[in-house]
XYZ file of C-alpha atoms in Angstrom:
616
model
C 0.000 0.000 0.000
C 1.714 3.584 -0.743
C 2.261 5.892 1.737
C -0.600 8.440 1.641
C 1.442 11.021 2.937
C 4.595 10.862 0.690
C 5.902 14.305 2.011
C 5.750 13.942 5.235
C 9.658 13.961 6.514
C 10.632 11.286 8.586
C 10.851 11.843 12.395
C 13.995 12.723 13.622
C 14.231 14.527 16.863
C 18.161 15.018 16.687
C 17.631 17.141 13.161
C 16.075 19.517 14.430
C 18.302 20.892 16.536
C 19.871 23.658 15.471
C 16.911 24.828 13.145
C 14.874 27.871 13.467
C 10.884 26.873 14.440
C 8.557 29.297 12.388
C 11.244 32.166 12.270
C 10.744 32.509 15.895
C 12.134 29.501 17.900
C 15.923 28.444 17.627
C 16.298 24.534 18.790
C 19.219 24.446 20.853
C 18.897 20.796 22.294
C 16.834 17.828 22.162
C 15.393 16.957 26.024
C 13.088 13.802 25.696
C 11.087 11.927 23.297
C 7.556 10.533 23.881
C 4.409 8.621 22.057
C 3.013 12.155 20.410
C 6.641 13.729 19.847
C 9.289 15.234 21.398
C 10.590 18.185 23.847
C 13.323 20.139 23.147
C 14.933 23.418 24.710
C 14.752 26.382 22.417
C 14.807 30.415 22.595
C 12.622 32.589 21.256
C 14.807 34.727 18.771
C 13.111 38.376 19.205
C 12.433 37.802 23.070
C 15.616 36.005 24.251
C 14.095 33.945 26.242
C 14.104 30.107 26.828
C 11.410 27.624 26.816
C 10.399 24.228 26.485
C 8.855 23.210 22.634
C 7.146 20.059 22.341
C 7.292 19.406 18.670
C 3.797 17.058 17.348
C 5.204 13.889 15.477
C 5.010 14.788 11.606
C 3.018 11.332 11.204
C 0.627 13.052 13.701
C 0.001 15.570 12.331
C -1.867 14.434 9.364
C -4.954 13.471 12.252
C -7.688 15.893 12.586
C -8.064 14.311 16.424
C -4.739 14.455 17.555
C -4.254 17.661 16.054
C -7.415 19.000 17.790
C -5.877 17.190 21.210
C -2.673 19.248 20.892
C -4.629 22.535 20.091
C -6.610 22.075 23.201
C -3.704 21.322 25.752
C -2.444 24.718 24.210
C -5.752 26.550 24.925
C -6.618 24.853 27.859
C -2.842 24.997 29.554
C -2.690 28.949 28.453
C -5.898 29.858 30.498
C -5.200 28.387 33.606
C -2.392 30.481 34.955
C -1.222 29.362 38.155
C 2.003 28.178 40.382
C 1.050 25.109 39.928
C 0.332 24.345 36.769
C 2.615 24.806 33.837
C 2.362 27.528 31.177
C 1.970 27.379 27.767
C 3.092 31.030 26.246
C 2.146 29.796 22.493
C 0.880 27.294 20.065
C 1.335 26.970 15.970
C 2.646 25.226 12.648
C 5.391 26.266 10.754
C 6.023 26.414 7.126
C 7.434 23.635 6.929
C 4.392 21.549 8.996
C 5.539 20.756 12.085
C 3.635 21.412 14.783
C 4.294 22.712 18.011
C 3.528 23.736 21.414
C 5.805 26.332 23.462
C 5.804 26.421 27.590
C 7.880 27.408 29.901
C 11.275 25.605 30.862
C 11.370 23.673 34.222
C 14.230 21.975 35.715
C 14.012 19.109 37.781
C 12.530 16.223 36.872
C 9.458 13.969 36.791
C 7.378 12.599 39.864
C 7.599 9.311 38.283
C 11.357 9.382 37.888
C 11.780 10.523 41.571
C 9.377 7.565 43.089
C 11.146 5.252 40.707
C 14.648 6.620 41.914
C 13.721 6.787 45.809
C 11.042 3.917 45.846
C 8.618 5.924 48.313
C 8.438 9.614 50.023
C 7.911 10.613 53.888
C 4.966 11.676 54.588
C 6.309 15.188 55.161
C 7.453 15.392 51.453
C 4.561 13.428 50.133
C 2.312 15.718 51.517
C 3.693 19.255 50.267
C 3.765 16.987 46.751
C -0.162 16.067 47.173
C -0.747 19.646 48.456
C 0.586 21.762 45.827
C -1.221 19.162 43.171
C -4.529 20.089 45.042
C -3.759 23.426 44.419
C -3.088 23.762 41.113
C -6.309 21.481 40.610
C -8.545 23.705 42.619
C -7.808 26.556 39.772
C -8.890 23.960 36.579
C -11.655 22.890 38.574
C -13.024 26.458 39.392
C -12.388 27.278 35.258
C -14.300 24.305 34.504
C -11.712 22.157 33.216
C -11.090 18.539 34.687
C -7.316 16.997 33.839
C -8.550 13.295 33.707
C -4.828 11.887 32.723
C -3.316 12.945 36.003
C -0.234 10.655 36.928
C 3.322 10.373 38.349
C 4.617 11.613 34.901
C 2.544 14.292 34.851
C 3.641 15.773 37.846
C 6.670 17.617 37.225
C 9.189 18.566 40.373
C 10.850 21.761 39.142
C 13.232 23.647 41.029
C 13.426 27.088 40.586
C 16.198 29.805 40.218
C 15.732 30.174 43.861
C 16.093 26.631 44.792
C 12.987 25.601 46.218
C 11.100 22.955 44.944
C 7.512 23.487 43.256
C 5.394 20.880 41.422
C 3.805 21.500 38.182
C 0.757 19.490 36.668
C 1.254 18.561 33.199
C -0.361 17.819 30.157
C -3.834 18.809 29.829
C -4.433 17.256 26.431
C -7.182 15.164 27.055
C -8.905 17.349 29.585
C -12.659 18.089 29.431
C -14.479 21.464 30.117
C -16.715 19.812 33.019
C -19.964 21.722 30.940
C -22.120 19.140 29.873
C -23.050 21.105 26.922
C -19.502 22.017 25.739
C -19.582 21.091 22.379
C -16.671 18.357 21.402
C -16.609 17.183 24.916
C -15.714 13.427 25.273
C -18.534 11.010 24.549
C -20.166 9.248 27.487
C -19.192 5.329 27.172
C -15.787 6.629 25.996
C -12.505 5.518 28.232
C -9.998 8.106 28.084
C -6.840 8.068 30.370
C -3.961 6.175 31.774
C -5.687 2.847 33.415
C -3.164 2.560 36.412
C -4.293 6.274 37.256
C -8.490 6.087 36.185
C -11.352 6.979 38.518
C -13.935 3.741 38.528
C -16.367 6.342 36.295
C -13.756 6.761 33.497
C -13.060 3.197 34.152
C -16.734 2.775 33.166
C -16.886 5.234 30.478
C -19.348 7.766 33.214
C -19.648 11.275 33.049
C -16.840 12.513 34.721
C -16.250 15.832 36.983
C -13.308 17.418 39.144
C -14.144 14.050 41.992
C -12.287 11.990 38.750
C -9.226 14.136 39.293
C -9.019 13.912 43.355
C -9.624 9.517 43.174
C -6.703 10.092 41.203
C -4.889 12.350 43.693
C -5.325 9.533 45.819
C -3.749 6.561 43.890
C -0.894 8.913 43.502
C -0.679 9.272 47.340
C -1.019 5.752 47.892
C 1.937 4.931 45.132
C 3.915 8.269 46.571
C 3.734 6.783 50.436
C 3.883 3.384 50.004
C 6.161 2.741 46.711
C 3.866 0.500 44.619
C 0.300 0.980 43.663
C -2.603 -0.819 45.172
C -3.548 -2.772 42.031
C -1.542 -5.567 40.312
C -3.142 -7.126 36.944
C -2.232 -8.983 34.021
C -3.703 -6.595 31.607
C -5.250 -3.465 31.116
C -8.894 -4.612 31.189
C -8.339 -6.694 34.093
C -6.938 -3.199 35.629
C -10.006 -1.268 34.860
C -12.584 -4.019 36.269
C -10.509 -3.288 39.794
C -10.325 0.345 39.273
C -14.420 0.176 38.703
C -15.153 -2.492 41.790
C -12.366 -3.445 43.547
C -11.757 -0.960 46.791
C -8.582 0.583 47.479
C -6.900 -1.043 50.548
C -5.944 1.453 53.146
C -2.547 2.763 53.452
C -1.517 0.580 56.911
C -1.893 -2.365 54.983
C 1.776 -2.382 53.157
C 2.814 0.408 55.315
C 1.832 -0.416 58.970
C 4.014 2.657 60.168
C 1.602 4.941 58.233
C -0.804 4.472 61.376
C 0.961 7.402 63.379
C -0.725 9.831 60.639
C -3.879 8.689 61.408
C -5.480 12.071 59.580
C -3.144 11.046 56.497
C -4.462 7.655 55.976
C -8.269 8.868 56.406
C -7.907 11.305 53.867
C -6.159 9.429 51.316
C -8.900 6.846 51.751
C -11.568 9.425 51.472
C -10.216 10.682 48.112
C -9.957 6.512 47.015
C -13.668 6.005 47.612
C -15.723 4.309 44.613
C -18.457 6.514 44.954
C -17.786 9.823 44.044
C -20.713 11.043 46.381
C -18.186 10.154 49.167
C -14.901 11.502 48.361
C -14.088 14.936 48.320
C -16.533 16.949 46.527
C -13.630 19.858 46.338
C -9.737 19.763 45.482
C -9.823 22.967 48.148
C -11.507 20.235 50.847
C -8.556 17.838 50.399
C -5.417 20.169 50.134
C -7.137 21.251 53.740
C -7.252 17.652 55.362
C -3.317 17.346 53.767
C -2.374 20.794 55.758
C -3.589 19.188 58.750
C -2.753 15.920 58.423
C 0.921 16.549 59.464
C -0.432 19.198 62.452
C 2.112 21.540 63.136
C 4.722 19.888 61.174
C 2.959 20.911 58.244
C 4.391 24.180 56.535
C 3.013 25.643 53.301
C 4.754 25.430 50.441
C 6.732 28.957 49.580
C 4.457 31.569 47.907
C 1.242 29.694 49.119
C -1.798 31.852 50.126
C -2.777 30.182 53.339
C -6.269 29.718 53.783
C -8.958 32.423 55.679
C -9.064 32.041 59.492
C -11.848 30.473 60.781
C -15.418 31.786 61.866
C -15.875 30.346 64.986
C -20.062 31.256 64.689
C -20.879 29.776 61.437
C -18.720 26.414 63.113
C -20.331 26.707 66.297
C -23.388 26.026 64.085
C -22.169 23.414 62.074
C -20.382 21.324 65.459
C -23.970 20.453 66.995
C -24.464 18.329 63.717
C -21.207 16.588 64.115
C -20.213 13.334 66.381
C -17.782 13.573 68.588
C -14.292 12.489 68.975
C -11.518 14.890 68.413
C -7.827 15.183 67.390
C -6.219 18.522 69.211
C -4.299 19.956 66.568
C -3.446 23.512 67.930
C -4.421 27.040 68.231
C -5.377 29.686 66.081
C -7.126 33.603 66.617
C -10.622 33.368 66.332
C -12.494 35.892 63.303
C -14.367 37.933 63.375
C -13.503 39.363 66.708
C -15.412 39.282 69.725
C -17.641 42.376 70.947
C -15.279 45.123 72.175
C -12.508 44.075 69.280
C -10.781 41.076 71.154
C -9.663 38.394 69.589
C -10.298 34.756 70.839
C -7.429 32.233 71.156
C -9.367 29.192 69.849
C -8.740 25.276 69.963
C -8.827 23.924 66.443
C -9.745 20.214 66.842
C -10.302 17.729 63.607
C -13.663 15.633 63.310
C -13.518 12.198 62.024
C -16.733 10.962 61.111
C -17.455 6.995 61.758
C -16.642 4.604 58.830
C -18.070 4.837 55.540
C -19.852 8.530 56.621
C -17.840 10.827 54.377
C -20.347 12.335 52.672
C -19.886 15.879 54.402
C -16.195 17.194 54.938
C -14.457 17.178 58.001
C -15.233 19.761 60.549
C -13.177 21.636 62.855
C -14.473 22.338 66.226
C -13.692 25.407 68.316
C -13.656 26.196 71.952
C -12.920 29.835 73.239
C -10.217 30.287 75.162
C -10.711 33.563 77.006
C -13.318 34.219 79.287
C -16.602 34.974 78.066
C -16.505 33.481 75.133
C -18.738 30.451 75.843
C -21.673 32.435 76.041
C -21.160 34.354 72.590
C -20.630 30.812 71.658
C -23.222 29.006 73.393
C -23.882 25.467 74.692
C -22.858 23.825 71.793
C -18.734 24.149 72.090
C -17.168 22.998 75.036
C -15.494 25.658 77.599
C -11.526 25.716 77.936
C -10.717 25.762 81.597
C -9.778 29.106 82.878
C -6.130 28.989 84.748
C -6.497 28.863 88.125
C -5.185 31.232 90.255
C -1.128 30.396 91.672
C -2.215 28.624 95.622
C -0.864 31.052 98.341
C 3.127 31.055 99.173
C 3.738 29.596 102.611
C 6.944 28.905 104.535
C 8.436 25.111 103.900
C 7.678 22.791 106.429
C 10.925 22.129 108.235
C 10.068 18.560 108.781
C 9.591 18.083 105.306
C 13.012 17.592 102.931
C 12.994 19.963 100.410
C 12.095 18.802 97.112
C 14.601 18.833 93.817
C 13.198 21.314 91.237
C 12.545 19.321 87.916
C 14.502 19.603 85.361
C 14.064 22.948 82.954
C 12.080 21.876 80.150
C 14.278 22.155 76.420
C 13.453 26.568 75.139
C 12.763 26.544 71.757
C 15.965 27.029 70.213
C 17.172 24.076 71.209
C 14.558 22.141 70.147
C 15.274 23.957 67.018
C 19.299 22.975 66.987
C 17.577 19.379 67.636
C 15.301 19.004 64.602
C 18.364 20.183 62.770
C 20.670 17.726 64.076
C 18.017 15.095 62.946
C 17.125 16.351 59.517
C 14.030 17.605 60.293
C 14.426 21.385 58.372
C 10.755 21.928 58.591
C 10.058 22.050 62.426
C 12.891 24.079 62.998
C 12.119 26.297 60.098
C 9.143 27.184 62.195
C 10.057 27.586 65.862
C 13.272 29.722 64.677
C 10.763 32.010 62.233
C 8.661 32.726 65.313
C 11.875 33.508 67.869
C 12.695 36.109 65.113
C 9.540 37.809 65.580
C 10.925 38.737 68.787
C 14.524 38.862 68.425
C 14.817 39.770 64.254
C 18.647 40.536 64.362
C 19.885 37.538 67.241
C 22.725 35.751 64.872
C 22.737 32.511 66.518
C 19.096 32.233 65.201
C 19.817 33.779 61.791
C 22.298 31.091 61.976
C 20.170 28.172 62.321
C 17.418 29.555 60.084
C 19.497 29.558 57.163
C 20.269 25.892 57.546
C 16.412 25.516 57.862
C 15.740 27.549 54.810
C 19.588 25.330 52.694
C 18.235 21.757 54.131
C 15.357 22.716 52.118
C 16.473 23.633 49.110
C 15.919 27.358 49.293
C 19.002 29.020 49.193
C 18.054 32.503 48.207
C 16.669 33.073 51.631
C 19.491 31.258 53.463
C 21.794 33.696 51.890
C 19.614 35.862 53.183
C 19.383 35.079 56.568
C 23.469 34.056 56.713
C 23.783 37.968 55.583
C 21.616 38.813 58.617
C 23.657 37.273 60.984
C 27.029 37.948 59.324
C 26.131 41.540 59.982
C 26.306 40.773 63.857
C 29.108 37.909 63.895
C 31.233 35.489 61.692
C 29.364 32.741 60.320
C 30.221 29.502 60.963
C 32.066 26.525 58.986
C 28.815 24.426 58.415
C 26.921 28.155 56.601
C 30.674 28.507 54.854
C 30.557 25.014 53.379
C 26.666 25.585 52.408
C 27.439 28.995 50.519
C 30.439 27.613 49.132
C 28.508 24.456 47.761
C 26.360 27.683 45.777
C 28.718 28.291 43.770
C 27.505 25.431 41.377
C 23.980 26.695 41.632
C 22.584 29.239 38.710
C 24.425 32.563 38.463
C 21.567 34.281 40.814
C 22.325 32.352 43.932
C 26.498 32.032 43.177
C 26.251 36.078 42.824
C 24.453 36.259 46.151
C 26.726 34.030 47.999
C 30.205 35.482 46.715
C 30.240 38.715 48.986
C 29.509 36.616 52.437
C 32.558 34.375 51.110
C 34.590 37.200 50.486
C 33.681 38.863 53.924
C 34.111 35.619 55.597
C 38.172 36.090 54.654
C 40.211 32.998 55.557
C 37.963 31.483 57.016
C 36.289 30.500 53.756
C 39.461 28.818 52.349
C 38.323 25.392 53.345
C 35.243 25.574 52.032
C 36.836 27.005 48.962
C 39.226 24.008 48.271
C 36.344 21.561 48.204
C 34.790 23.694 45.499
C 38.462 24.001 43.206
C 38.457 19.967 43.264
C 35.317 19.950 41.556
C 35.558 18.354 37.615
C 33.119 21.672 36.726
C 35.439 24.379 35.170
C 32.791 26.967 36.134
C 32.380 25.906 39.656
C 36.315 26.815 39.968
C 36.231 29.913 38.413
C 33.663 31.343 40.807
C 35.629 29.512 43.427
C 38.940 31.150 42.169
C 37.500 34.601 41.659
C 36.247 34.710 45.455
C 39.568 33.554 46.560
C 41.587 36.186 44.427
C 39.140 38.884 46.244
C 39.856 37.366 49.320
C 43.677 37.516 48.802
C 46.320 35.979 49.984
C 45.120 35.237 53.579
C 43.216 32.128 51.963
C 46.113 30.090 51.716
C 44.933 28.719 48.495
C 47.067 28.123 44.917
C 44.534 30.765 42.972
C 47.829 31.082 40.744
C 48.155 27.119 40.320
C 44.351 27.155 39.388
C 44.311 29.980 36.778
C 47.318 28.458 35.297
C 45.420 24.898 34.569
C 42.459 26.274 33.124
C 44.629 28.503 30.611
C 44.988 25.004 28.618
C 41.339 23.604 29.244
C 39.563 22.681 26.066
C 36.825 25.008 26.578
C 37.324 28.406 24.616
C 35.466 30.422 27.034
C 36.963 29.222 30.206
C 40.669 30.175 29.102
C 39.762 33.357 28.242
C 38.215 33.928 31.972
C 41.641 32.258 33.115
C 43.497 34.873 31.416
C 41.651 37.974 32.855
C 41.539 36.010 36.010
C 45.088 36.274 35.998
C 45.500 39.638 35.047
C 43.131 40.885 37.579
C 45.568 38.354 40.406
C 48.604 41.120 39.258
C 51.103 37.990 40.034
C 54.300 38.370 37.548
C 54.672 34.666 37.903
C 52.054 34.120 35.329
C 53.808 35.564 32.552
C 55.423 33.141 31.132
C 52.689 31.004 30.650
C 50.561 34.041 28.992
C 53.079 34.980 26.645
C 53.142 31.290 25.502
C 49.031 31.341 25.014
C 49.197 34.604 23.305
C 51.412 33.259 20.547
C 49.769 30.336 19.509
C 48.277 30.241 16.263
C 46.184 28.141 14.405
C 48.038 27.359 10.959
C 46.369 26.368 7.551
C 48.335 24.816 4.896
C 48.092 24.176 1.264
C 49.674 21.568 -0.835
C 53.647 21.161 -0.378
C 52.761 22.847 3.270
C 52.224 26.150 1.830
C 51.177 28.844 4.405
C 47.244 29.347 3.699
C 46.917 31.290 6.566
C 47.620 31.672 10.133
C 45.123 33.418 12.855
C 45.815 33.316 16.664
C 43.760 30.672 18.345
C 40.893 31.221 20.402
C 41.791 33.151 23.933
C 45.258 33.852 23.081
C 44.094 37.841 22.258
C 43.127 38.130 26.008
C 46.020 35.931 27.275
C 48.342 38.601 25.433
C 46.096 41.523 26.852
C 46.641 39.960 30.612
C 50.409 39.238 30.071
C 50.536 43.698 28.450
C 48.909 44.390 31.699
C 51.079 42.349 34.255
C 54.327 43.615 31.788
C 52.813 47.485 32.967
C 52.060 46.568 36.794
């Protein structure tokens, strides 16, 4: 049979790098390959600016369906604009046919490729995960639009300039508008999806709505917490009869340790129920039980809008409707505020309806904590004790041995020191943020909250805080070795971490040395440049290092090694300069005729460095 599309060129990711995408897009490297096409990394010629292209097979192309699919992941993608969810800046076909899809560049990598690295995460990181996937699915779901292919590989871990971690959803190419009456919308008896990752009513080919997207929140929690998903089957349609009947065992079953996050486990069942009348009818409901689920270990991810404080009269309503049995979680200020502009201190306890009764949403319960605010309340919230006066000071009864006064109980900051000594950055992160509030400019705090802020991952603000407490003291070798380490980050954090190096003097050099063994030639030069601004109170061989990148194979990084050198004003390095400066690059002609001869790359600056030592 002949091909019926003759012209279509064959696919070959690797030739198109280096081509130009509809005048507009220059392909600078080729980043993955998948079923509909491939990624690559290009920049935008007029803007300057890099992003991600995904590039529609050319045998693709030629279907009105999947052609339609790809437009709609670009329309759909471009209108949802939020932290979570990754954006698509434009969508077209070039001249020459290909189609393509631009968006903006992450780094990081895959959810999938993390879980298949590490096997399973703590609940800690599992959660911020879970919550940040809520979030970005609250905003479809409020724009109408349900994902419906949500899965490990669609979460994307990114890490931003910054260094903090952020996860994106990805790939809304077979989402629905969650309209009935949208015209185009999938058929009803259709299957659509990924089966390891389908709700039972896609499994079933049932109208689906945002509930699809949260059952599917909660297989990823179960495979995210317990390193294997809760199905096994031979085959695809054996998978979607269990997805459609077969309940979701509860996390404690191949994780028995899971049963000290008792909230945890209830809410990742919740989302796994069958029904969709008794999982969570929100995303918004779910991110909530995942905030509380870890109590006050819980922190929200950076650049997070926590959610409005609660009114303690509309709850006071809702608790007399509720069961009891309560989880104390913690405190927070009652709102609106009580007659005369006080604010309660209020108890916020968790709810946890009997078995199979998850029809309504958990419910916090609130009990005033200052005095009069059980009767604004009334007689359906229970009334926090009042202190009780201190009992009367009388003289010691000399019979009577005096008794040993009990041991002081750990202060905050070194409960602090202890979570960092254990790896547990999020804790401390917290108890140090709120000893700041009183003391902003104590260094040994500064101190500790930029570990908090390095152990996880956000360097930007431990610079920051490191600069805080520089201001008052010297820092010590563990923040040295930390800002040190930035110098293989992006230019943004190695910028912001030079000057506390430089200020830091000798005591950096250590620090430094580690960095000038590393095989990255850029890493050294950073390292080498803060060491020549340091000066010779380092104790380090900055001349030694200059000298062995002036022959690295890398263009670029011997010219830096030759201004590196002149700005070092050490005589020593002439030599070795002159000897760059004349090397040529010779082309001959038959016999060995001279062609012609041109200096080779960096020896114009290695002969500008060795003019400016010769004038020092």
């Amino acid at each position: 049979m002949p091909d019926p599309f003759p012209s279509l060129p064959a696919f070959d990711p690797a030739s198109l790098v280096g081509a130009t995408l509809d005048g507009r897009y220059l392909i600078e490297e080729h980043l993955a390959t998948g079923g509909m096409g491939a990624v690559f990394r290009a920049r935008h010629v007029y803007m300057r600016k890099d992003v991600a292209l995904k590039v529609l097979r050319p045998d693709l192309s030629a279907s009105a369906e999947l052609v339609e699919r790809f437009r709609r992941e670009a329309e759909i993608a471009a209108s949802l604009e939020h932290d979570h969810i990754v954006r698509v800046t434009d969508f077209g076909r070039s001249p020459e046919g290909w189609l393509f899809l631009a968006m903006e560049l992450l780094f990081g990598e895959s959810l999938f490729d993390r879980l298949r690295r590490e096997g399973f995460l703590p609940p800690d990181e599992a959660v911020s995960v879970l919550w940040q996937i809520c979030d970005g699915l609250e905003a479809a779901h409020a724009r109408g639009v349900v994902h419906r292919d949500l899965k490990p590989e669609n979460v994307f871990l990114a890490r931003t300039p910054g260094g903090r971690e952020v996860a994106k959803i990805l790939d809304f190419g077979i989402a629905k508008m969650a309209d009935p009456s949208e015209v185009g919308a999938t058929q009803v008896g259709m299957v659509v999806g990924t089966p390891e990752y389908l709700s039972p009513e896609q499994a079933t080919g049932s109208a689906v709505d945002g509930r699809a997207d949260l059952y599917t929140v909660g297989l990823i929690a179960w495979r995210a917490l317990t390193g294997r998903h809760p199905f096994k089957a031979d085959d695809p349609r054996s998978l979607l009869m269990m997805q459609a009947t077969r309940p979701v065992p509860p996390l404690t079953e191949p994780r028995p340790d899971l049963a000290d996050h008792p909230t945890l486990v209830a809410a990742v069942a919740r989302a796994c129920e069958k029904d969709p009348a008794l999982r969570y009818q929100t995303a918004r409901a779910m991110k909530e039980d995942l905030g509380l689920s870890l109590g006050p270990a819980f922190a929200l991810p950076p650049g997070a809008t926590p959610a409005p404080l609660v009114s303690y009269t509309s709850l006071a309503a809702e608790a007399s409707r509720e069961p009891s049995g309560t989880i104390q979680l913690g405190s927070v200020p009652s709102s609106p505020p009580l007659p005369g502009g006080r604010h309660a201190t209020v108890d916020v306890r968790l709810v946890t309806p009997p078995p199979r009764r998850w029809a309504r949403r958990q419910t916090l319960l609130v009990a005033a904590a200052l005095g009069g605010a059980a009767a604004l309340l009334g007689a359906t919230l229970m009334t926090r004790s009042a202190p009780q006066p201190p009992a009367p000071v009388t003289a010691a009864d000399p019979a009577e041995p005096p008794r040993p006064a009990p041991p002081p109980e750990p202060d905050d900051l070194s409960l602090a020191r202890d979570h960092l000594s254990a790896g547990r950055a999020r804790p401390a992160r917290a108890l140090l943020e709120a000893l700041l509030v009183k003391q902003p400019d104590d260094p040994e705090q500064l101190r500790l909250l930029g570990h908090a802020y390095h152990d996880e991952g956000e360097a930007l603000k431990a610079i920051e805080a490191w600069a805080q407490a520089q201001a008052h003291g010297p820092l010590d070798g563990a923040a040295l070795e930390h800002l040190a380490s930035d110098l293989a980050r992006d230019r943004a954090v190695a910028d912001r971490a030079t000057p506390l190096l430089v200020k830091a003097g000798a005591a950096a050099g250590p620090a430094l040395a580690g960095q000038l063994a590393s095989t990255s030639t850029q890493v050294k030069l950073r390292a080498l440049a803060v060491a020549r601004e340091i000066g010779p109170t380092v104790k380090l061989d900055v001349l030694g290092g200059y000298l062995g990148l002036l022959a690295d194979p890398d263009c670029d990084v011997r010219k830096a090694a030759a201004r590196g050198l002149a700005d070092l004003r050490d005589r020593r390095a002439l030599p070795r300069l002159r000897e760059k400066a004349a090397a040529r690059n010779d082309r001959r002609g038959l016999f060995g005729v001279l062609i012609e001869s041109k200096p080779v790359c960096g020896a114009p600056e290695a002969a500008e460095a060795a003019r400016r030592l010769e004038a020092h």
